[in-house]
Coordinates of C-alpha atoms in Angstrom, one line a residue:
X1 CA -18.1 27.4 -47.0
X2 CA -15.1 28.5 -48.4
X3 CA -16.3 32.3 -47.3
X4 CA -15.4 30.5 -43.4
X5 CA -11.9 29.5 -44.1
X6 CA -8.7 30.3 -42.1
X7 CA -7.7 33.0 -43.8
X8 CA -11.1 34.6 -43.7
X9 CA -11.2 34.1 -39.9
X10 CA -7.4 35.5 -39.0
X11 CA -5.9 38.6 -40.8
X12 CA -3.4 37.6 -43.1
X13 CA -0.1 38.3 -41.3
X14 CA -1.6 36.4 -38.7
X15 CA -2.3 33.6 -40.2
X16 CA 1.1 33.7 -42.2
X17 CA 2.8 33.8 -38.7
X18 CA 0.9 30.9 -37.5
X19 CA 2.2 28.8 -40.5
X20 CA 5.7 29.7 -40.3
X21 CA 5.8 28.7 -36.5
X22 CA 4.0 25.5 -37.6
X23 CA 6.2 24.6 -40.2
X24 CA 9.1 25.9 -38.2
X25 CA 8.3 23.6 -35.3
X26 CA 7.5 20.2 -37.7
X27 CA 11.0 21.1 -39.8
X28 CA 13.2 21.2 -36.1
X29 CA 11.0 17.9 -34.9
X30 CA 11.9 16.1 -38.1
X31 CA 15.8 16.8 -37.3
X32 CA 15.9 16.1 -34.1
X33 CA 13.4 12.9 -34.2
X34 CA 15.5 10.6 -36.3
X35 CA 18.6 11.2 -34.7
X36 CA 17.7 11.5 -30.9
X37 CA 13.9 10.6 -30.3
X38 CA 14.1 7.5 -31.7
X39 CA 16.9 6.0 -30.3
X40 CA 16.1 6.8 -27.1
X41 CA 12.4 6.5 -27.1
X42 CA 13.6 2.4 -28.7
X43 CA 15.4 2.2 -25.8
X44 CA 12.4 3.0 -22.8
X45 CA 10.3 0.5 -25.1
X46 CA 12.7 -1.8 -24.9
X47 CA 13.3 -1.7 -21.1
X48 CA 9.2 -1.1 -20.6
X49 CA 9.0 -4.4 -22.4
X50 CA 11.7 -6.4 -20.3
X51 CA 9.9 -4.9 -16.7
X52 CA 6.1 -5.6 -18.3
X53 CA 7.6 -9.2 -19.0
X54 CA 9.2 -9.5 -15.4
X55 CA 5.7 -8.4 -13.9
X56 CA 3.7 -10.6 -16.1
X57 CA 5.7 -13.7 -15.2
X58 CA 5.2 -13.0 -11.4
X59 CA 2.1 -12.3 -11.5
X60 CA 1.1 -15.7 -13.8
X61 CA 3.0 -17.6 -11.1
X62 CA 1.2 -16.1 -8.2
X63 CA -1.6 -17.3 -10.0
X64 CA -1.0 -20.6 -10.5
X65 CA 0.4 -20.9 -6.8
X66 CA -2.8 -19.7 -5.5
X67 CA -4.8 -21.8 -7.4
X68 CA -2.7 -25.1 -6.5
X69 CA -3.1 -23.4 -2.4
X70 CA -6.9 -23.2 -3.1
X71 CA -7.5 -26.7 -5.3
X72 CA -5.3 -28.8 -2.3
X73 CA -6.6 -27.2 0.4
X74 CA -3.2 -26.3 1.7
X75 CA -5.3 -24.4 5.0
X76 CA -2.8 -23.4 8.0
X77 CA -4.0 -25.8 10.5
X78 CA -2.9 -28.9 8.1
X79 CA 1.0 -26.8 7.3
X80 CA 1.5 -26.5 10.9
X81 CA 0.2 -27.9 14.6
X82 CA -2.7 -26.4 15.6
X83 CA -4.9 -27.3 19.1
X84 CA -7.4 -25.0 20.9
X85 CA -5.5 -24.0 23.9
X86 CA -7.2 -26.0 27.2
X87 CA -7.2 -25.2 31.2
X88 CA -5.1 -26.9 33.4
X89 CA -6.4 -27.6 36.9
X90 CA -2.9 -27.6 38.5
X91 CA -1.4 -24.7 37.0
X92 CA -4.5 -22.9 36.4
X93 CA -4.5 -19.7 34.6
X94 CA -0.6 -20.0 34.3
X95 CA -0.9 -22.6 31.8
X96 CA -1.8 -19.6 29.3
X97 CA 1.4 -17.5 27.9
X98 CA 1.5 -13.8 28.5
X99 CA 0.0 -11.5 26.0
X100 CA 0.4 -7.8 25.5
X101 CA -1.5 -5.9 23.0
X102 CA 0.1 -2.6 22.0
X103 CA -2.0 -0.2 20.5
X104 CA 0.4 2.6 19.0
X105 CA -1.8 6.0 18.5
X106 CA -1.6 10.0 17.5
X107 CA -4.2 11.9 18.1
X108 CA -6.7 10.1 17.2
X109 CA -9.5 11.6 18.5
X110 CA -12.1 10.1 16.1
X111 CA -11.2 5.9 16.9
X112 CA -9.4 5.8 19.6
X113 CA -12.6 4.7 21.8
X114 CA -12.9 1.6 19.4
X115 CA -9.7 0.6 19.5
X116 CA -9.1 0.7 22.5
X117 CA -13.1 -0.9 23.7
X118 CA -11.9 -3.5 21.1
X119 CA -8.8 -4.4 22.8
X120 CA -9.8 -4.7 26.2
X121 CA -13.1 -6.7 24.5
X122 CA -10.2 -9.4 23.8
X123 CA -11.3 -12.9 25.2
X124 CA -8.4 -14.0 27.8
X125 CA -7.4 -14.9 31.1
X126 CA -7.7 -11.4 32.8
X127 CA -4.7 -12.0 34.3
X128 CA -2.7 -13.2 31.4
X129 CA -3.5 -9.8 28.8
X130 CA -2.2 -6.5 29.1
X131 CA -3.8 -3.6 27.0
X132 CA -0.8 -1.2 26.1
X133 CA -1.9 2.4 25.1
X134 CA 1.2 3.9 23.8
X135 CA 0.1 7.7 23.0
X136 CA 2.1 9.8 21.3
X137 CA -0.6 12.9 20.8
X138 CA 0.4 16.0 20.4
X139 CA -3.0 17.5 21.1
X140 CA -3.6 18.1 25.1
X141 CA -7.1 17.5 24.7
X142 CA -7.0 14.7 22.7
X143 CA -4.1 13.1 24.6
X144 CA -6.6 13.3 27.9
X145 CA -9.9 12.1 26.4
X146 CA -7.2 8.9 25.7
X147 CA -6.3 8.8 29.5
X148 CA -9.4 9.0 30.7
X149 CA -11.2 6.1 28.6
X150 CA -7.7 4.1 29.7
X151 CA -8.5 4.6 33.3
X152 CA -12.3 4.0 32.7
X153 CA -11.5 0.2 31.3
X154 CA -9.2 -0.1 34.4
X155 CA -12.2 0.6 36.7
X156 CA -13.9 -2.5 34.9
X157 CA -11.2 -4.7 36.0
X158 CA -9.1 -4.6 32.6
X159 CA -4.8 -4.5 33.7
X160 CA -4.5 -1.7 31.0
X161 CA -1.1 1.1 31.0
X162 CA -1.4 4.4 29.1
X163 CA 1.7 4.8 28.3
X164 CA 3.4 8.1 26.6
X165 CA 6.7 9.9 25.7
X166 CA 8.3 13.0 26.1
X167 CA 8.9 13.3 21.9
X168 CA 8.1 11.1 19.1
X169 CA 11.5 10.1 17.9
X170 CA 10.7 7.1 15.6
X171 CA 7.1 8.0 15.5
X172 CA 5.3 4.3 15.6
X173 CA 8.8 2.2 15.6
X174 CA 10.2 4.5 18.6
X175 CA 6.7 4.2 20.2
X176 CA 6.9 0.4 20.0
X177 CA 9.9 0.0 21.0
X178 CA 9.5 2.2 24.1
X179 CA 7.0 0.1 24.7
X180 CA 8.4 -3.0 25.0
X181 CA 11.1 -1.9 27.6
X182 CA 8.8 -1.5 30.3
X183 CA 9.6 -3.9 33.3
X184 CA 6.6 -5.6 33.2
X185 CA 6.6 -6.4 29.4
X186 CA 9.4 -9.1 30.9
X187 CA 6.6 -11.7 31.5
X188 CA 5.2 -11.4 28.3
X189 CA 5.3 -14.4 25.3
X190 CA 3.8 -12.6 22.6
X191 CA 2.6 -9.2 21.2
X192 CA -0.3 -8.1 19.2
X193 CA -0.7 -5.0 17.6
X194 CA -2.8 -2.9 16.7
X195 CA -3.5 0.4 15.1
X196 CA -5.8 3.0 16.2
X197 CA -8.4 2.1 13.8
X198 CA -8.1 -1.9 14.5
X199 CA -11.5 -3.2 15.5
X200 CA -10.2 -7.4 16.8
X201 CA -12.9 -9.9 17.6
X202 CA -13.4 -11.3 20.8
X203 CA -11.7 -14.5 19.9
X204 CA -8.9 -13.0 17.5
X205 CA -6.1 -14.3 20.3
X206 CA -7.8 -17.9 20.6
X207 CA -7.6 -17.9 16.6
X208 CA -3.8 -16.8 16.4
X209 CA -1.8 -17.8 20.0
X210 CA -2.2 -21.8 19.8
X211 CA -0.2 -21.5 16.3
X212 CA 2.5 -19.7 18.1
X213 CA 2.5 -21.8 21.3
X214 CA 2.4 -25.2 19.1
X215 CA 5.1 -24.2 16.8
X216 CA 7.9 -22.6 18.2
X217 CA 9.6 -21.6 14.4
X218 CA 7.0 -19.4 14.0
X219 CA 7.7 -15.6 14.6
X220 CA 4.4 -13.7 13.6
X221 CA 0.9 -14.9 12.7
X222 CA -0.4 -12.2 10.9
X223 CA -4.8 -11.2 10.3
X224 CA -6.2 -10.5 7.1
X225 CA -7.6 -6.7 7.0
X226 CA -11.7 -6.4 6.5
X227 CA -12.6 -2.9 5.2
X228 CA -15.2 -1.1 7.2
X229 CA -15.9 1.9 4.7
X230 CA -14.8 0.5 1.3
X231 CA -18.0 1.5 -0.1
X232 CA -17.8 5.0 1.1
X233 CA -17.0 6.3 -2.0
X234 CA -15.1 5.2 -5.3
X235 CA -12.0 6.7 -3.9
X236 CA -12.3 3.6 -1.4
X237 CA -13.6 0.9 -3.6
X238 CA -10.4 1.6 -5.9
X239 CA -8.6 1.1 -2.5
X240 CA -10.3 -2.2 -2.1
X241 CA -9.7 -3.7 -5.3
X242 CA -5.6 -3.1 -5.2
X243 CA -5.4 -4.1 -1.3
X244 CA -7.8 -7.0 -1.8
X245 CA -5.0 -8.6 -3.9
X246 CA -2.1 -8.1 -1.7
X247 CA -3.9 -9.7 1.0
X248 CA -5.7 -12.8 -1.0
X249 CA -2.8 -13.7 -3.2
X250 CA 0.5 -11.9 -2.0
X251 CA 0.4 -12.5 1.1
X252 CA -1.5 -16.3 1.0
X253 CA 1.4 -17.0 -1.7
X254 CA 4.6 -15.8 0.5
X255 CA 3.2 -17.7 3.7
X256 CA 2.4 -21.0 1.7
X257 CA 5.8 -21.3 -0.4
X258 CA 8.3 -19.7 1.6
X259 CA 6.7 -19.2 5.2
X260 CA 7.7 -15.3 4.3
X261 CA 5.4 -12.0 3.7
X262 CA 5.9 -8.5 4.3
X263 CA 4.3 -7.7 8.1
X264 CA 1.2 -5.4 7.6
X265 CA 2.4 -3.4 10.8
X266 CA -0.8 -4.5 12.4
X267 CA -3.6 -7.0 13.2
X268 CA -0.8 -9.6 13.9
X269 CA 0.8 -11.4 16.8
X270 CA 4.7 -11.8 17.7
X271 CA 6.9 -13.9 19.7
X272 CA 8.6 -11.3 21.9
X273 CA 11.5 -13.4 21.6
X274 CA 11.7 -13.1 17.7
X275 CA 11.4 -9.0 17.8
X276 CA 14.8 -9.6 19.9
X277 CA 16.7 -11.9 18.3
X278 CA 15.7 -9.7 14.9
X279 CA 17.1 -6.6 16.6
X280 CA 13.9 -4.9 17.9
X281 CA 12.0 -2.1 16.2
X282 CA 14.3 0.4 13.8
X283 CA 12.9 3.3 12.6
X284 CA 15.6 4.2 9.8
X285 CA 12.7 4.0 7.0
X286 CA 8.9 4.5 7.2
X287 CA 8.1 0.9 6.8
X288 CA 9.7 -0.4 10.0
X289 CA 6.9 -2.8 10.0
X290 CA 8.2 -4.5 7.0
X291 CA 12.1 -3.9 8.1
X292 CA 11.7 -6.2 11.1
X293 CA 10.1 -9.1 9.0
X294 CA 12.9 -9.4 6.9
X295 CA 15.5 -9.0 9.6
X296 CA 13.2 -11.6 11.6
X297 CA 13.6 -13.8 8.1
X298 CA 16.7 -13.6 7.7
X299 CA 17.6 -14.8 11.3
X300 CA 15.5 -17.9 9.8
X301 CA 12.3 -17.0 11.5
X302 CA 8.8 -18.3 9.8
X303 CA 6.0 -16.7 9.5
X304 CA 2.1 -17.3 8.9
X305 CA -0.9 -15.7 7.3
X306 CA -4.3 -16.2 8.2
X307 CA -6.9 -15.0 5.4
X308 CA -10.2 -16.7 7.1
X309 CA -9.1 -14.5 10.2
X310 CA -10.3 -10.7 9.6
X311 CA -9.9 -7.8 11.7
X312 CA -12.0 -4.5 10.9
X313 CA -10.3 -1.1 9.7
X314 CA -11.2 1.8 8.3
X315 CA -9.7 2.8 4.6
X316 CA -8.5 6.4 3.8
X317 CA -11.3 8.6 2.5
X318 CA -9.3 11.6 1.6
X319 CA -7.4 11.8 -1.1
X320 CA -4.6 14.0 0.4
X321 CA -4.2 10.9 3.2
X322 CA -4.5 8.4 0.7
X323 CA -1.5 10.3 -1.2
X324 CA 0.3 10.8 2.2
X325 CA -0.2 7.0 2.9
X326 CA 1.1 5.2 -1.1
X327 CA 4.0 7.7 -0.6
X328 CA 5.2 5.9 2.4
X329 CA 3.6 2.7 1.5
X330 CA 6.1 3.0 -2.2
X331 CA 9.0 5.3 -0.8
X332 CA 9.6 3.4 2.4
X333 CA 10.4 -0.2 1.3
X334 CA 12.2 1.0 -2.1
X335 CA 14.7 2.4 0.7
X336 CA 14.8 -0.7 2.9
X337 CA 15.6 -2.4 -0.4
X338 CA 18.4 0.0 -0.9
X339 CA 19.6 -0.3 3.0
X340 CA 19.4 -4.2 2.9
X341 CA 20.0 -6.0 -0.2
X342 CA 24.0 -6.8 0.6
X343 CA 22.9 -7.9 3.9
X344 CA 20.3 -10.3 2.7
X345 CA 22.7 -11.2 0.2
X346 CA 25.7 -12.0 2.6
X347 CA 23.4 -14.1 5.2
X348 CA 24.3 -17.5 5.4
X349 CA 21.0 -18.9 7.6
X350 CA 18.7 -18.6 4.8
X351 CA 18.6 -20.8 1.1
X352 CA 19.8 -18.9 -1.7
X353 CA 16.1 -20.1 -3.0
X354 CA 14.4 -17.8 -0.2
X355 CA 17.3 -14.9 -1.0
X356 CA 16.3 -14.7 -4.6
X357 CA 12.8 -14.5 -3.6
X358 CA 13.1 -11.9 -0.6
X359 CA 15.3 -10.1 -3.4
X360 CA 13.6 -10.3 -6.8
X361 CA 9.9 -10.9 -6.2
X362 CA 9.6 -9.0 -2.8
X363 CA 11.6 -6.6 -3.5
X364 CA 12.6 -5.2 -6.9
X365 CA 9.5 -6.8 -8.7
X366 CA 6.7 -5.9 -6.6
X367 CA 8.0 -3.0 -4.5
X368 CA 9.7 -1.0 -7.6
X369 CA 9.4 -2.6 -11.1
X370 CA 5.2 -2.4 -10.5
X371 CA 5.1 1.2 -10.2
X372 CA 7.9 2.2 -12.6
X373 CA 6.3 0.3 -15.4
X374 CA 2.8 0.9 -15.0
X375 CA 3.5 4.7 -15.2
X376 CA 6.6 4.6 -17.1
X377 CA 5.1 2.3 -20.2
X378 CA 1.5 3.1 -20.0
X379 CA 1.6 6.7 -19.2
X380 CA 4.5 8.1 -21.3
X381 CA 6.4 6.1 -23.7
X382 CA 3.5 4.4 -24.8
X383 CA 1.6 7.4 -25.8
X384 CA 4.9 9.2 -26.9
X385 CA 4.7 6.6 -29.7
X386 CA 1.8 8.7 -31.2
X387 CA 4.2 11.9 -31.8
X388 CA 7.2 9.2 -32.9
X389 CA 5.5 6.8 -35.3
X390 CA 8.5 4.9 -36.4
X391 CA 9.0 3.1 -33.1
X392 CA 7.0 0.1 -32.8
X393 CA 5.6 -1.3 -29.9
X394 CA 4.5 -5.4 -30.6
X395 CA 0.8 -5.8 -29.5
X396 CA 1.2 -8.5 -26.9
X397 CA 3.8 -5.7 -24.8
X398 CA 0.6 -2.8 -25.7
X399 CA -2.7 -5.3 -25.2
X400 CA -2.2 -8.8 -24.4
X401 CA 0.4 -8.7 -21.3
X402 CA -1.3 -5.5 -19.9
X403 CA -4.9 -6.8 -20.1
X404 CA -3.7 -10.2 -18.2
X405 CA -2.3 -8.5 -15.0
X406 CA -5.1 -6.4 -15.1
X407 CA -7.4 -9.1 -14.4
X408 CA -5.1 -11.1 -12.4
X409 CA -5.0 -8.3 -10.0
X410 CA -8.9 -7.4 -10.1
X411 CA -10.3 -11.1 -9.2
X412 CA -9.4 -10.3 -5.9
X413 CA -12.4 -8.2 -5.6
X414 CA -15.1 -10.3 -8.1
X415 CA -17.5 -7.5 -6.6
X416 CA -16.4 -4.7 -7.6
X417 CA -15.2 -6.2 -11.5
X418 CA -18.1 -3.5 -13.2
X419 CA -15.5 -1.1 -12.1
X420 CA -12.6 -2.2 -13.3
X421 CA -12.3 0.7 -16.0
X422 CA -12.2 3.1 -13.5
X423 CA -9.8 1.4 -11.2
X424 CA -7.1 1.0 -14.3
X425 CA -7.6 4.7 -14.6
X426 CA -7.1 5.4 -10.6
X427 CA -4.0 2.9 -10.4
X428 CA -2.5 4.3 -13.4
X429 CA -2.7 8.4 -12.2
X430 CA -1.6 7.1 -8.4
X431 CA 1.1 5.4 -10.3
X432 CA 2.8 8.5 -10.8
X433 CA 2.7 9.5 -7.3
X434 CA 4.2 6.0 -6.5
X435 CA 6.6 6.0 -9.2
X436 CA 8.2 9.8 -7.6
X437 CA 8.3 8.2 -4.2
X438 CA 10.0 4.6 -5.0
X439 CA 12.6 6.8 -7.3
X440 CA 13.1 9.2 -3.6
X441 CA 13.5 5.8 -1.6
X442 CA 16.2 4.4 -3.6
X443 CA 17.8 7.7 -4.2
X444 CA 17.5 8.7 -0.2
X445 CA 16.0 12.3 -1.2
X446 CA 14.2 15.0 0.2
X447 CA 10.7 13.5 1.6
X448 CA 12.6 9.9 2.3
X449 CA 11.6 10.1 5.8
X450 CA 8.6 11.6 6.3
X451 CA 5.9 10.4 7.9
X452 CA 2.7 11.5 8.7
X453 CA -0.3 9.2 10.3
X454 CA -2.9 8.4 8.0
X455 CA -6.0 10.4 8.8
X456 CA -9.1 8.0 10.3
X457 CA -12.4 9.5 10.2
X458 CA -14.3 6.7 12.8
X459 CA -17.4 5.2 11.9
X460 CA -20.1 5.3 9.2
X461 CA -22.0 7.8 10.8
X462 CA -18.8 10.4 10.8
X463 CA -17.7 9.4 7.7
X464 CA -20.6 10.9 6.0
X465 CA -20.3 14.4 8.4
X466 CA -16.6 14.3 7.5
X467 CA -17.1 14.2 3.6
X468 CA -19.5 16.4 3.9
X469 CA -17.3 19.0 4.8
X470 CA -14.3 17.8 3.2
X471 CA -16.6 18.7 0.1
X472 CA -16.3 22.4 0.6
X473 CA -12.8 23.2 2.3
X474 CA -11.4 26.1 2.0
X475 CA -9.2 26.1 -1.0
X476 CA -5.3 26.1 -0.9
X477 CA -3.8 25.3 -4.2
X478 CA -0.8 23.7 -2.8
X479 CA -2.9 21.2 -1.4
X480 CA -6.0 20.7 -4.0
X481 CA -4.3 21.3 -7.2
X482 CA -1.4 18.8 -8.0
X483 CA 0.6 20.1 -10.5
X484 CA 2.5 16.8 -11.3
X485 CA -0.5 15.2 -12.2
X486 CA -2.4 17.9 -14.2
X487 CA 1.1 18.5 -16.1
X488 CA 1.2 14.5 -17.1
X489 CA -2.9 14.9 -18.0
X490 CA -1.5 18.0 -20.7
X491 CA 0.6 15.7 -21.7
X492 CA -1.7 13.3 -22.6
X493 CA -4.3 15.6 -23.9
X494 CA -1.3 16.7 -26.3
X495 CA -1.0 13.8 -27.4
X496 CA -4.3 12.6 -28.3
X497 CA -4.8 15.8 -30.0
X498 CA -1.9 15.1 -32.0
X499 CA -3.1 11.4 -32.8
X500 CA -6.2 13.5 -34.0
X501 CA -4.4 15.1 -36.2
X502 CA -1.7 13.6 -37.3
X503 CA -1.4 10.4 -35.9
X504 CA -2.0 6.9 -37.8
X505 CA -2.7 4.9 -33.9
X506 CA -6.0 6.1 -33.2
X507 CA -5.5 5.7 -29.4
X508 CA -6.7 9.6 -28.9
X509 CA -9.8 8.1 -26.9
X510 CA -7.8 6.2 -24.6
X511 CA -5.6 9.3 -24.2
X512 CA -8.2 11.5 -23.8
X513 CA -10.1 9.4 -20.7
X514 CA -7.0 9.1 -19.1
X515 CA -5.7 12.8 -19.3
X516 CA -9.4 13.5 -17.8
X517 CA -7.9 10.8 -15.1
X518 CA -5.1 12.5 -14.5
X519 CA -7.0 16.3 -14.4
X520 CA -9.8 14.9 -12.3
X521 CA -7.3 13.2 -9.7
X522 CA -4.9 16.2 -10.3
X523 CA -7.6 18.5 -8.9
X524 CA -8.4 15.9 -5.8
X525 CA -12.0 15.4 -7.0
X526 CA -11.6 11.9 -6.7
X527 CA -13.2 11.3 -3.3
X528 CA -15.9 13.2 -3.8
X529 CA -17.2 10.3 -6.6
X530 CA -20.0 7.8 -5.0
X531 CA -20.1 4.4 -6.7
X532 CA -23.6 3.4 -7.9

């Protein structure tokens, strides 16, 4: 065997040269580790450590909240006054508060039929509902199929307004807004809205106006989100898993302790009134959604979740309009946070109690620390610590705390638990898209303010068509290859070669699987993967 050896395989000077660069590179990494690496690398643990800590004592006491909410049967109809509204045979139909139900679109040429069937579907007093189509396509076609199944619905009877602008300053804030102003909005109580991909039940305003009319502290009653296509494809199911948390335990949590949460921007109801007071509809981020809910809190408004009330949507099935989507979903509020924190710390209607919370566990733990760490820690300090040995990293910051949040945050989803491998692998390669838009929020850079509607594909049937032919698009490397992510999957693949070689760790399997991650999701295969 000794015939096959290196030397035997390269010339000579060739294999000489190899050497010296080897042993050049290991003699400048040994003087430059000591000195600089590890210092700074002790540093990021340390931090890692202190954020993984932060998240891991958040997440226990969401946990323990929940399970208190669940064990005592805290439901919402024993927290506040609840009765089924009734007729009145003076008053008649008057009896029942005004309701408009805005339905803010762009060319949505796929859904816009049943969101807009859904909607007028709504069980009310005809005269006491109006169905508020605010259209801001830029596609002719598209923006007169709209106006058309708008005047078909009015035909039946239904008091519907297609409503549209000459531009689309604020895009779905400015579109609201607009929308409130008309004159006959005046008579209105309350507001629901609804995106273009919103499905309601019949008897979603029955479920969700008595808890306004009965309890006039209340701002915003807000629906639980039912996912049509979650088992399109993994791509989805991963989608399911992380937003089946925020809705069972975020959201149950924040209306339950502090009568606060983070408005969805849809499926929910407002008190007109409460939109004013709050200062109307601002588009100066991309989640004006959740900028009026904490101006609305802060004027000492409460708010209330209902997770037995679901309301059909449809999840992105893309990967580019997933990515488009988490980078407004992460960018947006880590700019409201920068934009509001003195304010919310200089308001006096509000307990310093519900300040702290709006400010620490809204805010900076959820909306930044979650994505910093989980991509910070686990995707590059962590395995940097293969090329630096001599920085140590206790096993309950590595294993113990790490595996706990994991399956805090998966029992949302008890279903889809046989995945969970896969989903630590998605979260942690989208955490480095999320990660480069919270750092452009706070900073107020480049893509800060750009917003582009989430692509909706309709119903089961055009789903399947639609991936079909996403399958084979014609290929643009800006938009299939994502350099960020393949250079972070080299990375990793560096490193667990090195922990081959070198390294004492053995975590080059774990490194491996998730450089594959980071390649796979890199070169948007992602959505093309079918659960079993």
């Amino acid at each position: 065997m000794d015939q096959f050896s290196s030397t035997a395989v390269l010339p000579e000077p060739f294999s000489g040269a190899r050497d010296d660069i080897t042993e050049q590179f290991m003699i400048i990494w040994g003087q430059i580790k000591a000195p600089l690496i590890v210092p700074l690398l002790n540093i990021a643990v340390f931090l890692c450590l202190t954020m993984s800590a932060m998240l891991f004592i958040e997440r226990v006491y969401m946990a323990v909240v929940i399970s208190l909410i669940k064990l005592f049967g805290r439901k919402p109809d024993k927290r506040y006054k609840w009765e089924p509204l009734k007729d009145d045979l003076e008053l008649g139909n008057s009896s029942y508060p005004m309701v408009l139900v805005q339905i803010p679109m762009y060319n949505e040429k796929e859904v816009y039929q049943l969101s807009i069937g859904a909607a007028c579907g709504l069980s009310w007093p005809s005269d006491r509902i109006i169905v508020q189509v605010l259209d801001d396509s830029t596609d002719p076609i598209i923006k007169n199929m709209v106006e058309i199944e708008c005047q078909r619905w009015a035909s039946k009877g239904i008091n519907i307004k297609y409503e549209i602008r000459d531009n689309r300053n604020g895009y779905k804030a400015g579109a609201l807004k607009q929308g409130l102003k008309h004159s006959y909005v005046k008579q209105c109580d309350f507001v629901a809205i609804f995106d273009a991909d919103f499905q309601p039940e019949p008897d979603f305003l029955w479920k969700t106006i008595p808890f306004l009319v009965h309890n006039p502290e209340l701002a915003l009653v807000q629906a639980r989100w039912k996912f049509v296509n979650a088992d399109e494809c993994l791509m989805t199911r991963m989608q399911e898993m992380s937003l089946d948390y925020h809705f069972t335990v975020e959201q149950e949590v924040g209306s339950s302790t502090y009568a606060f949460f983070g408005f969805n921007g849809t499926a929910g109801v407002w008190r007109i009134a409460a939109i004013d007071e709050a200062g109307g509809w601002k588009d100066r981020t991309t989640v004006e959604d959740m900028d009026l809910a904490v101006r609305a809190s802060l004027k000492g408004w409460k708010f209330l979740y209902l997770g037995s009330l679901q309301v059909k949507n449809e999840l992105p099935s893309t990967f580019k309009a997933y990515r488009y989507q988490q980078h407004r979903w992460s960018c947006g509020p880590a700019n409201l946070f920068r934009k509001m924190v003195v304010e919310i710390i200089r308001n006096k209607k509000v307990t310093l109690w519900k300040k702290v919370h709006v400010i620490y566990s809204f805010f900076f733990i959820r909306k930044i620390v979650a994505h910093i760490v989980t991509f910070v820690f686990y995707c590059v300090v962590l395995p940097a610590t293969v090329l630096v040995p001599e920085v140590y990293i206790p096993k309950w910051g590595a294993i113990y705390i790490p595996s706990i949040i994991t399956i805090l945050n998966a029992v949302g989803t008890p279903r889809s638990l046989h995945l969970l491998v896969f989903w630590i692998l998605f979260e942690n390669v989208m955490s480095l898209h999320r990660t480069k838009a919270t750092f452009i929020g706070l900073l107020e850079a480049g893509r800060v303010n750009e917003w582009i509607v989430t692509e909706k594909l309709g119903d089961a049937f055009k789903l399947k068509s639609a991936l079909k032919a996403f399958k084979k698009p014609r290929f643009k490397i800006g938009e299939r290859v994502h350099f960020l992510e393949v250079a972070t999957g080299a990375y990793l693949f560096f490193c667990g070669c090195y922990d081959v070689v070198f390294g004492k760790n053995h975590y080059y399997i774990c490194l491996y699987v998730q450089a594959i991650a980071f390649f796979i999701m890199g070169f948007s295969y992602i959505g093309t993967f079918v659960p079993s």
